[in-house]
Coordinates of C-alpha atoms in Angstrom, one line a residue:
M1 CA 37.0 -33.1 36.2
F2 CA 33.7 -32.6 38.0
C3 CA 33.9 -28.9 37.4
G4 CA 34.5 -29.6 33.7
V5 CA 31.4 -31.8 33.6
I6 CA 29.3 -29.1 35.2
T7 CA 30.6 -26.5 32.7
R8 CA 29.8 -28.7 29.7
F9 CA 26.4 -29.4 31.2
F10 CA 25.6 -25.7 31.4
S11 CA 27.0 -25.1 28.0
I12 CA 24.7 -27.8 26.5
C13 CA 21.8 -26.2 28.3
I14 CA 22.6 -22.8 26.9
V15 CA 23.0 -24.0 23.4
C16 CA 19.8 -26.0 23.5
G17 CA 17.8 -23.3 25.1
I18 CA 17.0 -25.4 28.1
S19 CA 15.8 -23.5 31.2
I20 CA 17.2 -24.8 34.5
N21 CA 16.3 -23.7 38.0
I22 CA 18.4 -26.0 40.1
F23 CA 19.8 -23.0 42.0
A24 CA 16.6 -21.1 42.3
E25 CA 15.8 -19.8 45.8
N26 CA 12.9 -17.5 45.0
R27 CA 13.7 -15.2 47.9
I28 CA 11.0 -12.8 49.2
D29 CA 13.3 -11.1 51.7
T30 CA 15.8 -9.4 49.4
Q31 CA 17.0 -5.9 50.3
R32 CA 18.7 -4.1 47.5
S33 CA 21.6 -1.9 48.1
D34 CA 19.4 1.1 47.3
A35 CA 16.6 0.1 49.5
P36 CA 15.2 3.0 51.6
E37 CA 15.9 3.1 55.3
L38 CA 12.7 1.7 56.7
A39 CA 12.6 -1.3 54.3
A40 CA 15.1 -3.1 56.5
Y41 CA 13.8 -5.9 58.6
G42 CA 13.0 -5.1 62.2
Q43 CA 14.3 -6.4 65.5
Y44 CA 12.0 -9.4 65.8
S45 CA 12.5 -13.0 64.6
V46 CA 9.4 -14.1 62.7
G47 CA 7.2 -17.2 62.9
V48 CA 4.5 -18.3 60.4
K49 CA 1.5 -20.6 60.9
T50 CA -1.5 -21.6 58.8
L51 CA -5.0 -21.5 60.1
E52 CA -8.4 -22.5 58.8
I53 CA -11.7 -20.7 59.6
I54 CA -15.3 -21.2 58.5
H55 CA -17.8 -18.4 57.8
A56 CA -21.1 -20.2 58.3
Q57 CA -24.2 -19.7 56.2
Q58 CA -23.0 -17.4 53.6
L59 CA -24.7 -16.7 50.3
D60 CA -23.3 -19.1 47.6
I61 CA -23.0 -16.7 44.7
V62 CA -21.3 -19.3 42.5
K63 CA -24.5 -21.4 42.5
I64 CA -26.7 -18.5 41.5
D65 CA -27.6 -17.7 37.9
I66 CA -26.2 -14.2 37.2
D67 CA -29.2 -13.5 34.9
E68 CA -31.7 -14.2 37.7
L69 CA -33.3 -10.9 38.3
K70 CA -35.0 -11.9 41.5
L71 CA -33.6 -14.6 43.7
T72 CA -36.2 -17.3 44.1
S73 CA -33.8 -19.1 46.4
Q74 CA -30.8 -18.1 48.4
P75 CA -28.4 -21.1 48.5
K76 CA -26.1 -20.9 51.5
Y77 CA -22.9 -22.6 52.4
D78 CA -20.2 -22.6 55.0
R79 CA -17.5 -20.5 53.5
P80 CA -13.9 -21.8 54.2
L81 CA -11.0 -19.3 54.5
T82 CA -7.4 -20.2 54.9
L83 CA -5.2 -17.8 56.7
E84 CA -1.4 -17.4 56.9
V85 CA -0.2 -15.7 60.0
W86 CA 3.2 -14.1 60.5
Y87 CA 4.1 -13.0 64.0
P88 CA 7.0 -12.0 66.3
A89 CA 8.8 -15.1 67.5
I90 CA 11.3 -16.0 70.1
K91 CA 14.8 -14.8 69.2
D92 CA 16.9 -16.8 66.8
S93 CA 14.1 -19.3 66.1
Q94 CA 15.3 -22.1 63.9
G95 CA 13.4 -24.3 61.4
N96 CA 11.8 -24.4 58.0
T97 CA 11.8 -21.0 56.3
S98 CA 10.2 -22.1 52.9
L99 CA 6.7 -21.5 51.8
D100 CA 5.0 -23.8 49.3
V101 CA 2.9 -21.7 47.0
Y102 CA 0.9 -22.1 43.8
L103 CA 1.7 -19.9 40.8
R104 CA -0.8 -17.8 38.8
D105 CA -1.7 -20.8 36.6
G106 CA -3.2 -22.6 39.6
K107 CA -1.3 -25.8 38.7
T108 CA 2.4 -25.2 39.4
K109 CA 3.5 -25.5 43.0
V110 CA 6.9 -23.9 44.0
S111 CA 8.9 -23.1 47.1
I112 CA 9.7 -19.5 48.1
Q113 CA 12.2 -18.6 50.8
G114 CA 12.0 -16.0 53.5
K115 CA 13.0 -15.4 57.1
A116 CA 9.9 -16.6 58.9
V117 CA 10.2 -19.9 60.7
R118 CA 7.3 -22.4 60.3
D119 CA 5.5 -22.9 63.7
A120 CA 8.1 -20.9 65.7
K121 CA 7.1 -20.1 69.3
P122 CA 5.5 -16.7 69.6
L123 CA 7.2 -14.0 71.5
N124 CA 4.8 -12.6 74.0
S125 CA 5.3 -9.1 75.1
S126 CA 4.1 -6.8 77.9
Q127 CA 2.0 -5.1 75.2
Q128 CA 0.0 -6.9 72.6
Y129 CA 1.0 -6.4 69.0
P130 CA -1.2 -4.5 66.5
L131 CA -3.0 -6.5 63.9
V132 CA -2.5 -6.1 60.1
I133 CA -4.8 -8.0 57.7
L134 CA -3.7 -8.6 54.1
S135 CA -6.2 -9.1 51.2
H136 CA -5.0 -10.2 47.8
G137 CA -6.2 -9.5 44.2
Y138 CA -8.4 -11.5 41.8
P139 CA -7.0 -14.0 41.4
G140 CA -4.3 -14.2 44.0
N141 CA -3.5 -16.0 47.2
R142 CA -2.4 -15.4 50.7
Y143 CA 1.3 -15.5 49.7
L144 CA 1.1 -12.8 47.0
M145 CA 2.3 -10.1 49.4
S146 CA 4.4 -12.4 51.6
H147 CA 7.4 -10.2 51.2
L148 CA 5.5 -7.4 53.0
A149 CA 3.9 -9.7 55.5
E150 CA 7.1 -11.0 57.1
N151 CA 8.8 -7.7 56.8
I152 CA 6.0 -6.0 58.8
A153 CA 5.9 -8.8 61.4
S154 CA 9.6 -8.3 62.1
K155 CA 8.7 -4.8 63.3
G156 CA 6.3 -5.9 66.0
Y157 CA 2.9 -6.7 64.3
V158 CA 0.8 -9.8 63.8
V159 CA 0.0 -10.1 60.1
V160 CA -2.8 -12.2 58.8
S161 CA -3.2 -12.9 55.1
I162 CA -6.4 -14.3 53.7
D163 CA -7.0 -16.9 51.0
H164 CA -10.3 -15.6 49.6
T165 CA -12.4 -18.5 48.4
D166 CA -13.5 -18.3 44.8
S167 CA -10.7 -15.8 44.2
T168 CA -7.5 -17.7 44.5
Y169 CA -5.4 -19.2 41.6
R170 CA -6.9 -22.6 42.3
S171 CA -10.5 -21.6 43.3
Q172 CA -11.1 -18.7 40.8
A173 CA -14.9 -18.6 40.2
A174 CA -17.6 -16.1 39.6
F175 CA -16.5 -12.5 39.9
G176 CA -19.6 -11.7 41.8
S177 CA -18.4 -13.8 44.7
T178 CA -15.4 -11.5 45.0
L179 CA -17.5 -8.3 44.8
L180 CA -19.8 -9.6 47.6
N181 CA -17.3 -11.4 49.9
R182 CA -14.2 -9.2 50.1
P183 CA -15.4 -6.9 52.9
L184 CA -17.2 -9.8 54.6
D185 CA -14.1 -11.9 54.5
Q186 CA -11.9 -9.0 55.9
L187 CA -14.2 -8.2 58.8
F188 CA -15.0 -11.9 59.6
T189 CA -11.2 -12.6 59.8
L190 CA -10.9 -9.7 62.2
D191 CA -13.6 -11.2 64.3
Q192 CA -12.0 -14.6 64.3
I193 CA -8.6 -13.3 65.3
Q194 CA -10.1 -11.4 68.1
L195 CA -11.7 -14.6 69.4
M196 CA -8.4 -16.4 69.2
S197 CA -6.6 -13.6 71.0
K198 CA -8.9 -14.4 74.0
D199 CA -8.7 -18.2 73.7
N200 CA -5.9 -19.6 75.9
S201 CA -5.7 -22.6 73.7
S202 CA -4.7 -20.5 70.7
F203 CA -1.1 -19.5 69.9
L204 CA -2.6 -15.9 69.4
Y205 CA -3.8 -15.8 73.0
D206 CA -2.8 -12.4 74.5
L207 CA -0.5 -11.8 71.5
V208 CA -2.5 -9.5 69.3
N209 CA -4.5 -6.4 69.9
T210 CA -7.4 -6.4 67.5
Q211 CA -8.6 -3.1 68.7
N212 CA -5.7 -1.6 66.9
T213 CA -6.0 -3.0 63.3
A214 CA -4.8 -2.0 59.8
L215 CA -6.1 -3.5 56.6
I216 CA -3.9 -3.7 53.5
G217 CA -5.5 -4.7 50.2
F218 CA -4.3 -5.1 46.6
S219 CA -6.6 -4.6 43.6
M220 CA -9.8 -6.4 44.6
G221 CA -8.4 -6.5 48.2
G222 CA -8.1 -2.8 47.9
Y223 CA -11.7 -2.6 46.7
G224 CA -12.8 -4.5 49.8
A225 CA -10.6 -2.3 52.0
V226 CA -12.2 0.9 50.8
I227 CA -15.6 -0.5 51.5
S228 CA -14.5 -1.8 54.9
A229 CA -13.3 1.8 55.7
G230 CA -16.8 3.1 55.0
G231 CA -16.8 3.7 51.3
S232 CA -20.4 3.0 50.3
V233 CA -21.0 1.7 46.7
T234 CA -23.1 3.6 44.2
Q235 CA -26.5 2.6 42.7
K236 CA -24.6 2.0 39.5
A237 CA -22.5 -0.6 41.2
V238 CA -25.5 -2.3 42.6
D239 CA -27.1 -2.4 39.1
F240 CA -24.0 -3.9 37.4
P241 CA -25.4 -6.3 34.8
W242 CA -22.3 -8.5 35.2
G243 CA -22.1 -8.2 39.0
L244 CA -24.6 -9.7 41.5
P245 CA -28.2 -10.8 41.0
D246 CA -31.1 -9.2 42.7
K247 CA -29.1 -6.1 43.7
A248 CA -27.2 -8.1 46.4
L249 CA -24.4 -5.6 46.4
G250 CA -26.8 -3.2 48.0
I251 CA -25.6 -4.3 51.4
Y252 CA -22.7 -1.9 50.9
Q253 CA -24.9 1.2 50.3
N254 CA -25.3 3.9 53.0
L255 CA -22.6 2.2 55.1
N256 CA -22.3 5.0 57.6
E257 CA -25.8 4.3 58.7
K258 CA -24.8 0.7 59.5
Q259 CA -23.0 0.2 62.7
K260 CA -20.3 -2.1 61.3
F261 CA -18.8 0.4 58.7
P262 CA -16.2 1.4 59.4
D263 CA -15.5 -1.1 62.2
P264 CA -14.1 0.9 65.1
R265 CA -11.2 -1.6 65.5
L266 CA -10.0 -0.5 62.1
K267 CA -7.5 2.4 62.5
T268 CA -6.1 2.7 59.0
V269 CA -6.2 1.3 55.5
I270 CA -3.5 0.8 52.9
A271 CA -4.8 0.2 49.4
F272 CA -2.5 -0.9 46.5
A273 CA -4.2 -0.3 43.2
P274 CA -7.7 -0.6 44.5
W275 CA -10.1 -1.6 41.7
G276 CA -13.5 0.0 41.2
M277 CA -13.5 3.7 40.7
N278 CA -13.0 3.4 37.0
Y279 CA -16.2 1.4 36.8
G280 CA -18.3 3.7 39.0
V281 CA -18.2 1.6 42.2
W282 CA -17.9 4.8 44.2
D283 CA -18.5 8.5 43.5
Q284 CA -17.5 11.7 45.2
K285 CA -20.5 11.5 47.5
T286 CA -20.1 7.9 48.7
L287 CA -16.3 8.2 49.2
K288 CA -17.0 10.8 51.9
G289 CA -18.0 7.8 54.0
V290 CA -14.4 6.6 54.4
K291 CA -13.7 7.5 58.0
V292 CA -10.2 6.1 58.7
P293 CA -6.8 7.5 57.4
I294 CA -5.9 5.8 54.1
F295 CA -2.7 5.4 52.1
F296 CA -2.9 4.6 48.4
V297 CA -0.2 3.1 46.2
A298 CA -0.5 3.2 42.5
G299 CA 1.3 2.9 39.1
S300 CA 0.7 6.0 36.9
V301 CA -0.2 3.8 33.9
D302 CA -2.4 1.2 35.7
D303 CA -4.6 -0.2 33.0
V304 CA -6.7 -2.4 35.4
S305 CA -7.8 -0.1 38.2
G306 CA -7.0 3.1 36.3
Y307 CA -5.0 6.0 37.6
E308 CA -6.4 9.5 37.0
T309 CA -10.0 8.2 36.9
G310 CA -9.1 5.3 39.2
V311 CA -6.8 5.3 42.2
R312 CA -6.0 9.0 42.1
A313 CA -9.7 9.8 42.0
I314 CA -10.4 7.7 45.1
W315 CA -7.5 9.5 46.9
Q316 CA -9.0 12.9 45.9
G317 CA -12.5 11.8 46.9
T318 CA -11.9 10.5 50.4
T319 CA -12.2 14.0 51.8
S320 CA -13.4 13.0 55.3
V321 CA -9.9 11.8 56.3
D322 CA -6.2 12.5 56.0
R323 CA -4.7 10.4 53.2
A324 CA -1.7 10.0 51.0
L325 CA -0.8 8.7 47.5
L326 CA 2.5 7.1 46.5
T327 CA 2.8 6.9 42.7
F328 CA 5.4 4.8 40.8
N329 CA 5.8 6.7 37.6
N330 CA 5.2 4.6 34.5
A331 CA 4.4 1.5 36.6
N332 CA 1.3 -0.6 35.8
H333 CA -1.1 -2.5 38.0
S334 CA 1.4 -4.5 40.0
A335 CA 3.1 -1.5 41.5
G336 CA 4.7 -2.5 44.8
A337 CA 2.4 -5.3 46.0
P338 CA 3.2 -8.7 44.5
M339 CA 6.2 -10.7 45.6
P340 CA 9.1 -11.2 43.1
A341 CA 8.2 -13.7 40.3
P342 CA 9.4 -17.2 41.1
D343 CA 11.9 -18.5 38.6
E344 CA 9.6 -21.3 37.6
S345 CA 6.9 -18.7 36.5
N346 CA 8.9 -17.7 33.5
V347 CA 6.8 -19.8 31.1
Y348 CA 3.9 -19.1 28.8
D349 CA 0.6 -20.6 29.8
E350 CA -2.0 -21.0 27.0
A351 CA -4.9 -21.2 29.4
I352 CA -4.4 -17.7 30.8
G353 CA -2.7 -16.3 27.7
I354 CA 0.4 -14.8 29.3
N355 CA 3.9 -15.7 30.5
I356 CA 3.0 -16.5 34.1
S357 CA 5.8 -14.2 35.4
E358 CA 4.0 -11.2 34.0
H359 CA 1.4 -11.6 36.8
Y360 CA 4.1 -10.5 39.3
T361 CA 6.3 -8.2 37.3
D362 CA 6.2 -4.7 35.8
A363 CA 7.6 -3.7 32.4
V364 CA 9.5 -0.7 33.8
W365 CA 10.2 -1.2 37.5
D366 CA 12.2 -4.0 39.1
T367 CA 9.9 -5.9 41.5
V368 CA 12.3 -6.0 44.4
R369 CA 12.9 -2.3 44.1
M370 CA 9.2 -1.6 44.3
N371 CA 8.8 -4.1 47.2
N372 CA 11.6 -2.3 49.2
I373 CA 9.9 1.1 48.6
S374 CA 6.6 -0.3 49.6
Q375 CA 8.1 -1.8 52.8
H376 CA 9.6 1.6 53.6
F377 CA 6.4 3.6 53.3
V378 CA 4.1 0.9 54.8
T379 CA 6.4 0.8 57.8
A380 CA 6.2 4.6 58.3
W381 CA 2.5 4.6 57.8
L382 CA 1.8 1.8 60.3
E383 CA 4.1 3.2 62.9
K384 CA 2.3 6.5 62.7
Y385 CA -1.2 5.3 62.8
L386 CA -1.0 2.1 64.8
K387 CA 1.9 3.0 67.2
D388 CA 1.5 6.8 67.3
N389 CA 5.2 7.2 66.4
S390 CA 5.7 10.8 65.5
D391 CA 9.3 10.1 64.4
M392 CA 7.7 8.8 61.2
D393 CA 6.6 12.2 60.1
V394 CA 9.9 13.0 58.6
F395 CA 9.4 10.1 56.1
L396 CA 5.9 11.2 55.2
N397 CA 6.4 15.0 54.8
L398 CA 8.2 15.0 51.5
K399 CA 8.5 17.1 48.3
A400 CA 5.8 15.8 46.1
N401 CA 8.0 14.9 43.1
S402 CA 11.0 12.9 44.1
N403 CA 13.0 14.1 41.1
D404 CA 12.7 17.6 42.4
G405 CA 14.5 16.8 45.6
V406 CA 18.0 18.2 46.2
W407 CA 20.8 16.4 48.0
S408 CA 22.9 19.0 49.9
K409 CA 24.8 17.9 53.0
Y410 CA 27.9 18.9 54.8
E411 CA 30.8 16.5 55.0
K412 CA 29.8 15.2 58.4
G413 CA 26.2 14.5 57.2
Q414 CA 24.2 17.5 58.5
A415 CA 21.7 18.7 56.0
K416 CA 22.1 22.2 54.5
A417 CA 19.2 24.6 54.2
E418 CA 18.6 23.7 50.6
H419 CA 18.5 19.9 51.2
S420 CA 15.1 18.5 50.1
H421 CA 16.0 15.0 49.1
W422 CA 13.4 12.4 50.3
A423 CA 14.2 11.3 53.9
G424 CA 15.3 7.7 54.2
F425 CA 16.5 7.4 50.6
K426 CA 20.2 7.4 49.7
N427 CA 21.6 10.0 47.5
R428 CA 20.5 9.6 43.9
T429 CA 17.9 6.9 44.7
A430 CA 14.7 8.9 45.1
K431 CA 13.7 8.9 41.5
G432 CA 10.6 8.2 39.5
L433 CA 8.2 8.6 42.4
K434 CA 5.6 10.9 43.7
F435 CA 4.3 11.2 47.3
E436 CA 1.3 13.4 47.8
K437 CA -0.8 14.2 50.9
L438 CA -4.2 15.7 51.4
A439 CA -5.6 16.6 54.8
K440 CA -9.2 16.1 55.9
G441 CA -11.4 18.4 53.9
E442 CA -8.9 19.0 51.1
Q443 CA -9.6 17.8 47.6

């Protein structure tokens, strides 16, 4: 009888067009059957904690008139930043594995589910774990790449994701604040984590090695990451009429002459759809200032950051370092970075003018599929550049066009001479992708 009531209830909902989410889990840890090899979670249990930090006496761009040609005053404020930290935890940690997050509308709060246990006890090791900093888009929040954060942490990294004030779903304000503060937020976070790693009252004490750091940014986070890696901005960027007053962005010119860029603790950068090249933020000359190996991820039809004149042009222009570019053919701006759209996001919002789910999804690619591919390549890249693991080279030395790969193996699994299928991908699953590399000096 009870089953009959449930059946009739669902039938009524379907007929009436009612959307129900009573069984929604909103998982961020899904591994599809076709996930590439290195996407799998690692050996470590994962914990997660929230931290608050304050960057004192920062320029308060939001309170400045954008049309003010010369700053008659420089209002300052103590800039708050919320951090979410994922880290290796003691084995089989038990507890709350949900994260309460706001959606793109900045109003709707939902729960997403992963593997990380809230406030689990950290697993100290004989060697400190490398640090990975995550920087979201505009707008975004510290959970936007949570699928990647806990996946990386399970492989022996401390991962710190930033809520960038004035740039989150709930605090979105003047774009100039994002232009100015992204690199500052990223490097200040690195400084603060270093202090905590030496503070015996902090859970990060002796847990993380900030001298061995990677920075991962998406969209405006990628913009900040390129600058943090040494990519000076152009005069055109400084003069943006819609950017910052009184040429305030000039602090990011001639970065290689300034001791902090790139920060020597920063060993590599991963930039998903970095914004800026299509607006002239950098040029071929200024991109030569990037001094750390950099891995780009892009969609070939990105209409926000651009592809040929955007992300691909940055990849080609960073000639001072080894770099790689992963392209999702026919994907747009959200290629590989955002978490899967929570079920509750499938609703049109008049204020932002889209179905909220579109902020997370792509019209061509399945989000979980892209997440798994990103997890695979990010794992290989971090292992190579933060852990000096040469075993990862097989996953990074690939035929450029995945569709050109040939699967040819003997019955027992040994590869034949003509086998050129992408390493780590199951037969018939390396499709619709490109992976290209350029060595230092190549263009």
